[in-house]
Structure formats: structure tokens, C-alpha cells
Amino acid sequence: MKLKLGLPKGSLQEATFALFARAGFSIKVSSRSYQPVIDDDTIDPILLRPQEIPIYLADGVIDAGLTGADWIADSGAQVHEICELRYSKLTNNPIRVVLAVHQDSPVQGPKDLEGKRIATEYVRLTERYLSEHKTQAHVEFSWGACEVKVPSLVDAIVVNTETGNSLRAHNLRIVDTLLTSTTRFVASRQAMEDDWKREKVESLEILLTGAMNAAKLVGLKMNLPMAQKEEILGILPSLKNPTLSPLADADWIAAEVILSEREVRDLIPRLKRAGATGLVEYPLNKVIY
Ligand SMILES: Nc1ncnc2c1ncn2[C@@H]1O[C@H](COP(=O)(O)OP(=O)(O)OP(=O)(O)O)[C@@H](O)[C@H]1O
Ligand SMILES: O=P(O)(O)OC[C@H]1O[C@H](OP(=O)(O)OP(=O)(O)O)[C@H](O)[C@@H]1O
Ligand SMILES: [Mg+2]
């Protein structure tokens, strides 16, 4: 038995392979091949455009896959969402699907699009948005690089943006946000009805979310003098429950805590000043709640 797994080619590919690596799976692909190799005999991976993954899932042609919530929404395909994985191309922030116009455009809101021309890869999302705002406009499908078309070819575009660099580079202004989107791990309904495939999908969910959780966290170990124990434990974030272990020298105790990487840079100097010694910060591979 094998799980046919659709992996997103393009923007999400590198981040997805990196996540699988942290989850314990090595995926390799040669430059012009869309047939990656994974070190798990029970997974049959295939690289697909993220737009197509929801459609192949709905048809039951593949069993599971990773794609953006934007394409799931645009396709309207019936897929079984397993979990959200909050990563994009560059950051762990969601991307936004936005309506944008040139800086100098008079368009201020969706109603101003009446009779205008809009280019987008997200044709169905855009049409739904216009009909919600009872506005009629000409929506044309674009194969990409939409930003360059405004204002010479079209009045507005609907595109995705992560850092905003592409919009800024083309002097574009965001008028409205249609959707915020993160990556999703999704499965076909047929796969979820098969005991073996469902269990395989659920195991992948545990490992992938474990790797996502761990990315933001680190472990911190230290030795505390007994005399300062209460004071130092008071500095550690109150939600965390540090593990305390006795040391051979009864005047000292070891504490270990898992916390967010961002907190650590503030905590380490405070802990040191309060008397903690032997501070060790270490990365984590997986954290399962
Ligand atoms: N910085 C980003 N730019 C574009 N898409 C991103 C980014 N971060 C995450 N994504 C997500 O990745 C998917 C990309 O789909 P898209 O159709 O744009 O293909 P692509 O990866 O851009 O391929 P290509 O580079 O060939 O256009 C979408 O679900 C999108 O939400
Ligand atoms: O807000 P930013 O961080 O700049 O990212 C968003 C840009 O990235 C994507 O382009 P892509 O690389 O997919 O090119 P394409 O338009 O040809 O698909 C997207 O279509 C935007 O243009
Ligand atoms: Mg693209």
C-alpha cells in the first residue's frame, strides 16, 4: 500500500521539503523531474502545481497533498482538510490575496470596479468577490506576473502577496483583502475512508505539526543555586512548568524548560544575572502537544 502525496511545485516547494526534513523525511528531486524520491517506501510523492492539488484530491487521483488555502477556496473542490501548517515561501506569516490598483488610480473600493478590467490567477475568487459587492467587471485569467499589467493593460489585479515587495516594486496600492491564506495539509475523502491511508495521513499530521511547533521553540537548561531557586523560577515564563532535577551537590538544582526562541534572548541575561549558571540553549526537532 502507498499514499500518493501531492507536493507543491513553485513558491512552497523549498519550504515544504525543509518541513518534511524536520519531520524526519528526506525528499530529493533532480532539477527537471517532477517525480521526487522520498526515504519512505509507503509514500509515492509527485510534484504538482498548487492550483491542481485540490482538484486531483477531489477526484481521488491523489490521496493527500499540501497546498494553499487560497487555491482550495478558488477551486471550490471538496477536500478533507487535515490541518493548517503556517508557513509561506519566506516567512511563517499567512499570505494575502489582495485587490490592487496603481498608486494613481481613482479606485478606492470594490464598487469603483464597475465596468473595469481585472487580471488575476484567482478568477473564481475574484468573481465571487465582485458578486458579493454587486459589481460587474471584466475578469480575465492571467498566467502570472500580473503586477506588470497595471495600469497599461488592466485597471486592477487580484494577486497574492507575502512581503509586499512585488506590489511596491510596481507602485501598486492595496484596495482590499479578499482572503488570507496559509498552507494546508489535505486529503481526499476516499483516502480518509481507507483505514491504512487514514492512519498514514494522521501519522504525517503528527510529524508535520510536531516539526512546525518545534520551529518556534527551543530548550533551555541551567543550574540554579538552591538559595536563588524561587527567584530564578519566578523569571521563567509562568505558563511553563520547568522540569527540576537534583544535582550531586545539594546546594544546586538543574532546571529545564521549553520556550519560544523570541523569549530566550530576553531571559538568558536575566537568568544569568539572577545567579543561574551552565545555561544551555538547544534546538528542538519536534514538539507534540
Ligand atoms: N511568497 C509567496 N508567493 C506566492 N505564493 C506563495 C507565497 N507564499 C506562499 N504561497 C502560496 O503558494 C502557492 C503558490 O501558488 P502559485 O499558483 O502562485 O504557484 P507558484 O508557486 O507561484 O508557482 P510559479 O512560481 O510557477 O507561479 C499558493 O497557495 C500561495 O498562497
Ligand atoms: O509579496 P511578495 O513577497 O513580493 O510575493 C508575492 C509575489 O510572489 C508571487 O509571484 P510568483 O513568484 O509566483 O510569480 P508569478 O506572478 O509569475 O506567478 C505572487 O504572484 C506575487 O507576485
Ligand atoms: Mg505564481
Coordinates of N, CA and C and ligand atoms in Angstrom, one line a residue, residues 10-11 49 51 89-90 95 121-122 142-147 159-168, ligand 2:
G10 N 6.9 25.1 -7.0 CA 6.9 26.5 -7.1 C 7.2 27.2 -5.7
S11 N 6.5 28.2 -5.4 CA 6.8 29.0 -4.2 C 6.9 28.2 -2.9
R49 N 1.5 21.6 -9.5 CA 1.2 23.0 -9.2 C 0.1 23.0 -8.1
Q51 N -2.3 24.8 -7.6 CA -3.7 25.0 -8.0 C -4.4 23.7 -8.3
K89 N 6.3 31.1 1.5 CA 7.6 30.9 0.8 C 8.8 31.3 1.7
L90 N 8.7 32.6 2.3 CA 9.8 33.1 3.0 C 9.6 33.1 4.5
I95 N -0.2 34.5 3.7 CA -0.1 35.4 2.5 C -1.5 36.0 2.4
E121 N -4.9 35.4 -11.4 CA -4.9 33.9 -11.4 C -6.1 33.4 -10.7
Y122 N -6.6 34.2 -9.8 CA -7.8 33.7 -9.0 C -9.1 34.2 -9.5
S142 N -5.1 35.4 -15.8 CA -3.7 35.7 -16.1 C -2.8 34.5 -15.7
W143 N -1.8 34.2 -16.4 CA -0.9 33.1 -16.1 C 0.1 33.5 -15.1
G144 N 0.1 34.8 -14.6 CA 1.1 35.2 -13.6 C 1.7 36.5 -14.0
A145 N 2.7 37.0 -13.2 CA 3.3 38.3 -13.5 C 2.2 39.4 -13.7
C146 N 1.2 39.3 -12.9 CA 0.1 40.3 -13.1 C 0.5 41.7 -12.8
E147 N 1.4 41.9 -11.9 CA 1.8 43.2 -11.4 C 2.1 44.2 -12.6
V159 N -4.0 39.6 -6.7 CA -2.8 38.7 -6.6 C -2.5 38.4 -5.2
N160 N -1.6 37.4 -5.0 CA -1.2 37.1 -3.6 C 0.1 37.9 -3.3
T161 N 0.2 38.2 -2.0 CA 1.4 38.9 -1.5 C 1.8 38.4 -0.2
E162 N 3.1 38.3 0.0 CA 3.6 37.8 1.3 C 4.4 39.0 1.9
T163 N 5.5 39.4 1.3 CA 6.2 40.5 1.8 C 5.8 41.9 1.3
G164 N 5.0 41.9 0.2 CA 4.6 43.2 -0.4 C 5.6 43.8 -1.3
N165 N 6.8 43.0 -1.5 CA 7.8 43.6 -2.4 C 7.4 43.7 -3.8
S166 N 6.6 42.8 -4.3 CA 6.2 42.8 -5.8 C 5.3 44.0 -6.0
L167 N 4.4 44.2 -5.0 CA 3.4 45.4 -5.2 C 4.2 46.7 -5.1
R168 N 5.1 46.8 -4.2 CA 5.9 48.1 -4.0 C 6.7 48.3 -5.3
Ligands
LIG2 O1 4.6 39.9 -1.7 P1 5.8 39.2 -2.3 O2 6.6 38.6 -1.2 O3 6.5 40.0 -3.3 O4 5.2 37.9 -3.0 C1 4.2 37.8 -3.9 C2 4.6 37.6 -5.3 O5 5.0 36.2 -5.5 C3 4.2 35.6 -6.4 O6 4.8 35.7 -7.7 P2 5.5 34.4 -8.4 O7 6.9 34.3 -7.9 O8 4.6 33.2 -8.2 O9 5.5 34.8 -9.9 P3 4.2 34.8 -10.9 O10 3.4 36.0 -10.7 O11 4.8 34.7 -12.2 O12 3.4 33.5 -10.5 C4 2.9 36.3 -6.4 O13 2.2 36.1 -7.6 C5 3.4 37.7 -6.2 O14 3.8 38.3 -7.4

